[in-house]
Amino acid sequence: MITLKNEAQIESMRQAGKLLYEVLQAVKAAVQPGVTTLELNDMAEKLIRDGGAVPSFLGYEGFPASLCTSINDVVVHGIPSREDVLREGSLLSVDCGLQLHGWQADSALTVGVGRISPVHRKLLETAERCFFEGAARAVAGLRLGDIGAAVEAEAVRNGFTVVHDLSGHGIGREMHEDPYVYNFGFSGRGLQLRKGMTLAIEPMVCAKDWHVTSDEDGWFVRTCDGGWAAHYEHTVAILEGRKPELLTLPGYVWKEDS
Ligand code: MG
Ligand code: MG
């Protein structure tokens, strides 16, 4: 079921989104060679709890941490560990969710550890641009297919691919609500978007082929061909007649609107 949020509810999600933005910015600033993914997780969890919120991922379907840390060929759902010491040249995707006063926020970004290769720089920048291309179509009256088509077109334009087996989602009181928000699709097709929908749009972009496989533990999702991947996600609120508000990127102003 798709739930539409009123202005008061969106304000609650805005507060959750702002806290999550601060958590992820702190995690991003701490990324450097020699740091373990467990240290990043512990930092995120403390900041979430200090902000009066609850980590959404911890215990979700048995996930054992507050942060997903996915390195190189791991696309999503990597589990933080003291064994995973970040190395120069790696790509680290961090995905985090929190619940504040009963409302969820979900956001992810990919960071280069120290110096990274030009192609990997391009990969993570493309994942970000894919998000903005898709999110720009998250406007009341347009359709889910408009978002997905724009995301995939941007990836393909840059010589990359998007994962088809995983998607974004509605979000609100629950971390995962309807609808699925695919990173591919046909313009003008699919569910019509309405004011008050809140969506997590999250392109997962692969350097090579997009097919993925899960490790035996059921968590770490990796590319089958070992190519590296980047992930970028924000929680957005759909508005009438203009581009969405990015709840997990407070203060963001769309350039065309200014
Ligand atoms: Mg996420
Ligand atoms: Mg998500």
mmCIF file of C-alpha atoms and ligand atoms in Angstrom:
data_model
loop_
_atom_site.group_PDB
_atom_site.id
_atom_site.type_symbol
_atom_site.label_atom_id
_atom_site.label_comp_id
_atom_site.label_asym_id
_atom_site.label_seq_id
_atom_site.Cartn_x
_atom_site.Cartn_y
_atom_site.Cartn_z
ATOM 1 C CA MET A 1 0.000 0.000 0.000
ATOM 2 C CA ILE A 2 1.273 3.456 -0.880
ATOM 3 C CA THR A 3 0.919 6.004 1.905
ATOM 4 C CA LEU A 4 0.734 9.733 1.134
ATOM 5 C CA LYS A 5 2.232 12.020 3.748
ATOM 6 C CA ASN A 6 0.835 15.363 4.805
ATOM 7 C CA GLU A 7 2.996 18.392 5.547
ATOM 8 C CA ALA A 8 3.312 17.593 9.274
ATOM 9 C CA GLN A 9 4.427 14.055 8.475
ATOM 10 C CA ILE A 10 6.913 15.302 5.894
ATOM 11 C CA GLU A 11 8.263 17.691 8.511
ATOM 12 C CA SER A 12 8.900 14.683 10.779
ATOM 13 C CA MET A 13 10.678 12.911 7.930
ATOM 14 C CA ARG A 14 12.673 16.103 7.273
ATOM 15 C CA GLN A 15 13.968 15.950 10.863
ATOM 16 C CA ALA A 16 14.932 12.309 10.444
ATOM 17 C CA GLY A 17 16.552 13.102 7.104
ATOM 18 C CA LYS A 18 18.589 15.950 8.534
ATOM 19 C CA LEU A 19 20.006 13.751 11.286
ATOM 20 C CA LEU A 20 20.858 11.024 8.788
ATOM 21 C CA TYR A 21 22.614 13.571 6.569
ATOM 22 C CA GLU A 22 24.772 14.600 9.532
ATOM 23 C CA VAL A 23 25.578 10.963 10.360
ATOM 24 C CA LEU A 24 26.629 10.150 6.809
ATOM 25 C CA GLN A 25 28.708 13.299 6.454
ATOM 26 C CA ALA A 26 30.602 12.345 9.627
ATOM 27 C CA VAL A 27 31.136 8.804 8.349
ATOM 28 C CA LYS A 28 32.301 10.123 4.975
ATOM 29 C CA ALA A 29 34.810 12.449 6.666
ATOM 30 C CA ALA A 30 36.219 9.522 8.676
ATOM 31 C CA VAL A 31 36.929 7.357 5.625
ATOM 32 C CA GLN A 32 40.651 6.927 5.097
ATOM 33 C CA PRO A 33 43.153 4.108 4.670
ATOM 34 C CA GLY A 34 43.591 2.097 7.883
ATOM 35 C CA VAL A 35 40.105 2.677 9.275
ATOM 36 C CA THR A 36 37.952 -0.417 9.742
ATOM 37 C CA THR A 37 34.366 -0.625 8.598
ATOM 38 C CA LEU A 38 33.415 -1.584 12.157
ATOM 39 C CA GLU A 39 34.794 1.740 13.423
ATOM 40 C CA LEU A 40 32.588 3.541 10.889
ATOM 41 C CA ASN A 41 29.591 1.501 11.994
ATOM 42 C CA ASP A 42 30.189 2.290 15.658
ATOM 43 C CA MET A 43 30.547 5.985 14.876
ATOM 44 C CA ALA A 44 27.282 5.969 12.919
ATOM 45 C CA GLU A 45 25.393 4.110 15.624
ATOM 46 C CA LYS A 46 26.572 6.501 18.339
ATOM 47 C CA LEU A 47 25.613 9.567 16.298
ATOM 48 C CA ILE A 48 22.189 8.090 15.567
ATOM 49 C CA ARG A 49 21.513 7.343 19.229
ATOM 50 C CA ASP A 50 22.962 10.672 20.394
ATOM 51 C CA GLY A 51 20.488 12.330 18.026
ATOM 52 C CA GLY A 52 17.601 10.580 19.771
ATOM 53 C CA ALA A 53 17.005 8.157 16.922
ATOM 54 C CA VAL A 54 17.175 4.397 16.451
ATOM 55 C CA PRO A 55 19.305 2.650 13.808
ATOM 56 C CA SER A 56 16.860 1.103 11.327
ATOM 57 C CA PHE A 57 19.173 -1.486 9.832
ATOM 58 C CA LEU A 58 20.265 -3.061 13.141
ATOM 59 C CA GLY A 59 18.254 -6.252 13.469
ATOM 60 C CA TYR A 60 16.313 -5.639 10.234
ATOM 61 C CA GLU A 61 15.643 -9.160 8.947
ATOM 62 C CA GLY A 62 18.593 -10.111 11.151
ATOM 63 C CA PHE A 63 21.119 -7.602 9.767
ATOM 64 C CA PRO A 64 23.768 -7.306 12.499
ATOM 65 C CA ALA A 65 24.849 -3.650 12.157
ATOM 66 C CA SER A 66 23.681 -0.037 11.875
ATOM 67 C CA LEU A 67 25.567 0.702 8.665
ATOM 68 C CA CYS A 68 26.005 -1.269 5.452
ATOM 69 C CA THR A 69 29.627 -1.044 4.311
ATOM 70 C CA SER A 70 30.159 -2.378 0.800
ATOM 71 C CA ILE A 71 33.670 -2.397 -0.632
ATOM 72 C CA ASN A 72 34.649 -2.514 -4.336
ATOM 73 C CA ASP A 73 32.709 -5.348 -6.031
ATOM 74 C CA VAL A 74 30.200 -5.476 -3.159
ATOM 75 C CA VAL A 75 27.186 -3.492 -4.358
ATOM 76 C CA VAL A 76 25.121 -3.322 -1.159
ATOM 77 C CA HIS A 77 24.466 -4.985 2.232
ATOM 78 C CA GLY A 78 28.105 -5.441 3.253
ATOM 79 C CA ILE A 79 28.478 -6.129 6.983
ATOM 80 C CA PRO A 80 30.973 -3.976 8.908
ATOM 81 C CA SER A 81 33.865 -5.881 10.443
ATOM 82 C CA ARG A 82 37.050 -5.214 12.353
ATOM 83 C CA GLU A 83 38.750 -7.389 9.714
ATOM 84 C CA ASP A 84 37.812 -4.983 6.914
ATOM 85 C CA VAL A 85 40.566 -2.390 6.998
ATOM 86 C CA LEU A 86 40.079 0.262 4.309
ATOM 87 C CA ARG A 87 42.820 0.356 1.712
ATOM 88 C CA GLU A 88 44.010 3.167 -0.528
ATOM 89 C CA GLY A 89 42.294 3.029 -3.901
ATOM 90 C CA SER A 90 39.166 1.190 -2.752
ATOM 91 C CA LEU A 91 35.568 2.265 -3.184
ATOM 92 C CA LEU A 92 33.379 2.163 -0.082
ATOM 93 C CA SER A 93 29.614 2.451 -0.267
ATOM 94 C CA VAL A 94 27.940 3.331 3.031
ATOM 95 C CA ASP A 95 24.200 2.949 3.409
ATOM 96 C CA CYS A 96 22.407 3.985 6.578
ATOM 97 C CA GLY A 97 18.875 4.263 7.885
ATOM 98 C CA LEU A 98 17.395 5.666 11.047
ATOM 99 C CA GLN A 99 14.056 6.132 12.714
ATOM 100 C CA LEU A 100 13.317 9.364 14.560
ATOM 101 C CA HIS A 101 10.014 9.789 16.411
ATOM 102 C CA GLY A 102 8.543 6.971 14.347
ATOM 103 C CA TRP A 103 9.659 8.206 10.910
ATOM 104 C CA GLN A 104 12.320 6.687 8.696
ATOM 105 C CA ALA A 105 15.148 8.107 6.627
ATOM 106 C CA ASP A 106 17.412 6.139 4.270
ATOM 107 C CA SER A 107 20.470 7.372 2.401
ATOM 108 C CA ALA A 108 23.674 6.033 0.867
ATOM 109 C CA LEU A 109 26.807 7.354 -0.763
ATOM 110 C CA THR A 110 30.052 5.998 -2.174
ATOM 111 C CA VAL A 111 33.454 7.349 -1.179
ATOM 112 C CA GLY A 112 36.916 6.762 -2.597
ATOM 113 C CA VAL A 113 39.501 5.663 -0.023
ATOM 114 C CA GLY A 114 42.507 7.924 -0.535
ATOM 115 C CA ARG A 115 43.422 8.194 -4.223
ATOM 116 C CA ILE A 116 41.222 6.194 -6.576
ATOM 117 C CA SER A 117 41.552 5.458 -10.282
ATOM 118 C CA PRO A 118 39.921 7.789 -12.828
ATOM 119 C CA VAL A 119 37.424 5.116 -13.886
ATOM 120 C CA HIS A 120 36.331 4.560 -10.304
ATOM 121 C CA ARG A 121 36.040 8.315 -9.769
ATOM 122 C CA LYS A 122 33.830 8.423 -12.846
ATOM 123 C CA LEU A 123 31.809 5.469 -11.517
ATOM 124 C CA LEU A 124 30.943 7.094 -8.207
ATOM 125 C CA GLU A 125 30.237 10.461 -9.824
ATOM 126 C CA THR A 126 27.979 8.731 -12.335
ATOM 127 C CA ALA A 127 26.011 7.035 -9.539
ATOM 128 C CA GLU A 128 25.388 10.475 -8.035
ATOM 129 C CA ARG A 129 24.333 11.941 -11.370
ATOM 130 C CA CYS A 130 22.044 8.951 -11.973
ATOM 131 C CA PHE A 131 20.309 9.786 -8.716
ATOM 132 C CA PHE A 132 19.825 13.439 -9.663
ATOM 133 C CA GLU A 133 18.632 12.548 -13.176
ATOM 134 C CA GLY A 134 16.062 10.164 -11.690
ATOM 135 C CA ALA A 135 15.054 12.401 -8.809
ATOM 136 C CA ALA A 136 14.472 15.313 -11.201
ATOM 137 C CA ARG A 137 11.600 13.219 -12.635
ATOM 138 C CA ALA A 138 10.101 12.522 -9.204
ATOM 139 C CA VAL A 139 7.358 15.091 -9.740
ATOM 140 C CA ALA A 140 3.605 14.709 -9.235
ATOM 141 C CA GLY A 141 2.005 13.710 -12.539
ATOM 142 C CA LEU A 142 5.063 11.931 -13.935
ATOM 143 C CA ARG A 143 5.476 8.175 -13.596
ATOM 144 C CA LEU A 144 7.813 5.712 -11.924
ATOM 145 C CA GLY A 145 9.095 4.701 -15.359
ATOM 146 C CA ASP A 146 10.286 8.268 -15.921
ATOM 147 C CA ILE A 147 12.551 7.967 -12.876
ATOM 148 C CA GLY A 148 13.936 4.559 -13.828
ATOM 149 C CA ALA A 149 14.506 5.431 -17.476
ATOM 150 C CA ALA A 150 16.411 8.584 -16.535
ATOM 151 C CA VAL A 151 18.594 6.726 -14.020
ATOM 152 C CA GLU A 152 19.559 3.998 -16.459
ATOM 153 C CA ALA A 153 20.113 6.357 -19.385
ATOM 154 C CA GLU A 154 22.673 8.336 -17.395
ATOM 155 C CA ALA A 155 24.558 5.162 -16.447
ATOM 156 C CA VAL A 156 24.584 3.857 -20.006
ATOM 157 C CA ARG A 157 25.661 7.249 -21.374
ATOM 158 C CA ASN A 158 28.775 6.886 -19.212
ATOM 159 C CA GLY A 159 29.507 3.303 -20.240
ATOM 160 C CA PHE A 160 28.148 1.744 -17.043
ATOM 161 C CA THR A 161 25.163 -0.413 -16.070
ATOM 162 C CA VAL A 162 22.525 -0.375 -13.314
ATOM 163 C CA VAL A 163 21.528 -3.335 -11.159
ATOM 164 C CA HIS A 164 18.056 -4.573 -12.090
ATOM 165 C CA ASP A 165 17.574 -7.049 -9.234
ATOM 166 C CA LEU A 166 17.450 -4.447 -6.455
ATOM 167 C CA SER A 167 15.437 -1.251 -6.279
ATOM 168 C CA GLY A 168 14.525 1.823 -4.338
ATOM 169 C CA HIS A 169 11.266 1.939 -2.418
ATOM 170 C CA GLY A 170 8.602 3.945 -0.727
ATOM 171 C CA ILE A 171 9.496 4.989 2.811
ATOM 172 C CA GLY A 172 7.655 6.548 5.746
ATOM 173 C CA ARG A 173 6.782 4.943 9.041
ATOM 174 C CA GLU A 174 8.325 1.802 7.556
ATOM 175 C CA MET A 175 11.777 1.610 6.019
ATOM 176 C CA HIS A 176 10.433 -0.261 2.994
ATOM 177 C CA GLU A 177 6.979 0.674 1.744
ATOM 178 C CA ASP A 178 5.349 0.423 -1.660
ATOM 179 C CA PRO A 179 6.113 1.128 -4.435
ATOM 180 C CA TYR A 180 9.302 -0.433 -5.773
ATOM 181 C CA VAL A 181 11.381 2.288 -7.425
ATOM 182 C CA TYR A 182 13.368 0.589 -10.152
ATOM 183 C CA ASN A 183 16.506 2.013 -11.675
ATOM 184 C CA PHE A 184 15.280 1.191 -15.163
ATOM 185 C CA GLY A 185 11.984 1.521 -16.973
ATOM 186 C CA PHE A 186 10.102 3.191 -19.775
ATOM 187 C CA SER A 187 9.300 6.888 -19.773
ATOM 188 C CA GLY A 188 5.603 7.534 -19.417
ATOM 189 C CA ARG A 189 4.925 4.069 -18.001
ATOM 190 C CA GLY A 190 4.226 2.780 -14.528
ATOM 191 C CA LEU A 191 2.571 4.217 -11.466
ATOM 192 C CA GLN A 192 1.685 7.901 -11.586
ATOM 193 C CA LEU A 193 3.462 9.928 -8.932
ATOM 194 C CA ARG A 194 1.453 12.011 -6.471
ATOM 195 C CA LYS A 195 2.201 14.818 -4.083
ATOM 196 C CA GLY A 196 2.973 13.416 -0.625
ATOM 197 C CA MET A 197 4.670 10.247 -1.815
ATOM 198 C CA THR A 198 8.034 9.760 -0.143
ATOM 199 C CA LEU A 199 10.536 7.579 -1.960
ATOM 200 C CA ALA A 200 14.061 6.309 -1.487
ATOM 201 C CA ILE A 201 15.675 6.572 -4.933
ATOM 202 C CA GLU A 202 18.914 4.603 -5.014
ATOM 203 C CA PRO A 203 20.870 3.857 -8.176
ATOM 204 C CA MET A 204 23.365 0.994 -7.915
ATOM 205 C CA VAL A 205 25.796 1.466 -10.795
ATOM 206 C CA CYS A 206 28.288 -1.144 -11.991
ATOM 207 C CA ALA A 207 31.524 -0.630 -13.901
ATOM 208 C CA LYS A 208 30.829 -3.703 -16.037
ATOM 209 C CA ASP A 209 27.887 -6.125 -16.057
ATOM 210 C CA TRP A 210 25.061 -5.507 -13.573
ATOM 211 C CA HIS A 211 24.264 -9.100 -12.640
ATOM 212 C CA VAL A 212 24.762 -9.721 -8.936
ATOM 213 C CA THR A 213 24.965 -12.644 -6.555
ATOM 214 C CA SER A 214 24.648 -12.957 -2.784
ATOM 215 C CA ASP A 215 27.245 -14.494 -0.498
ATOM 216 C CA GLU A 216 26.205 -17.617 1.391
ATOM 217 C CA ASP A 217 25.319 -15.581 4.473
ATOM 218 C CA GLY A 218 22.601 -13.940 2.360
ATOM 219 C CA TRP A 219 23.905 -10.400 2.886
ATOM 220 C CA PHE A 220 26.884 -9.204 0.824
ATOM 221 C CA VAL A 221 25.576 -8.605 -2.715
ATOM 222 C CA ARG A 222 28.435 -8.675 -5.242
ATOM 223 C CA THR A 223 28.743 -8.256 -8.976
ATOM 224 C CA CYS A 224 29.108 -11.637 -10.679
ATOM 225 C CA ASP A 225 31.997 -10.428 -12.851
ATOM 226 C CA GLY A 226 33.940 -8.759 -10.025
ATOM 227 C CA GLY A 227 33.532 -5.264 -11.494
ATOM 228 C CA TRP A 228 33.230 -2.509 -8.930
ATOM 229 C CA ALA A 229 30.013 -0.730 -8.048
ATOM 230 C CA ALA A 230 28.768 2.552 -6.587
ATOM 231 C CA HIS A 231 25.544 3.333 -4.717
ATOM 232 C CA TYR A 232 23.898 6.695 -4.092
ATOM 233 C CA GLU A 233 20.592 7.223 -2.343
ATOM 234 C CA HIS A 234 18.370 9.891 -0.878
ATOM 235 C CA THR A 235 14.905 9.943 0.646
ATOM 236 C CA VAL A 236 12.780 12.415 -1.320
ATOM 237 C CA ALA A 237 9.320 13.961 -0.935
ATOM 238 C CA ILE A 238 7.253 14.442 -4.091
ATOM 239 C CA LEU A 239 5.794 17.877 -4.654
ATOM 240 C CA GLU A 240 3.321 19.352 -7.096
ATOM 241 C CA GLY A 241 4.728 21.183 -10.098
ATOM 242 C CA ARG A 242 8.358 21.219 -9.038
ATOM 243 C CA LYS A 243 11.247 18.939 -8.324
ATOM 244 C CA PRO A 244 11.216 16.964 -5.078
ATOM 245 C CA GLU A 245 12.599 17.947 -1.728
ATOM 246 C CA LEU A 246 15.647 15.834 -0.844
ATOM 247 C CA LEU A 247 14.938 15.049 2.793
ATOM 248 C CA THR A 248 18.367 13.514 3.413
ATOM 249 C CA LEU A 249 20.203 16.393 1.690
ATOM 250 C CA PRO A 250 18.946 19.393 3.664
ATOM 251 C CA GLY A 251 19.096 22.748 1.944
ATOM 252 C CA TYR A 252 19.614 21.303 -1.520
ATOM 253 C CA VAL A 253 18.281 23.640 -4.177
ATOM 254 C CA TRP A 254 17.692 22.399 -7.707
ATOM 255 C CA LYS A 255 19.738 24.533 -10.071
ATOM 256 C CA GLU A 256 16.967 25.009 -12.607
ATOM 257 C CA ASP A 257 14.713 26.361 -9.870
ATOM 258 C CA SER A 258 17.093 29.072 -8.757
HETATM 259 MG MG MG B 1 19.658 2.671 1.939
HETATM 260 MG MG MG B 2 16.868 2.211 0.501
#
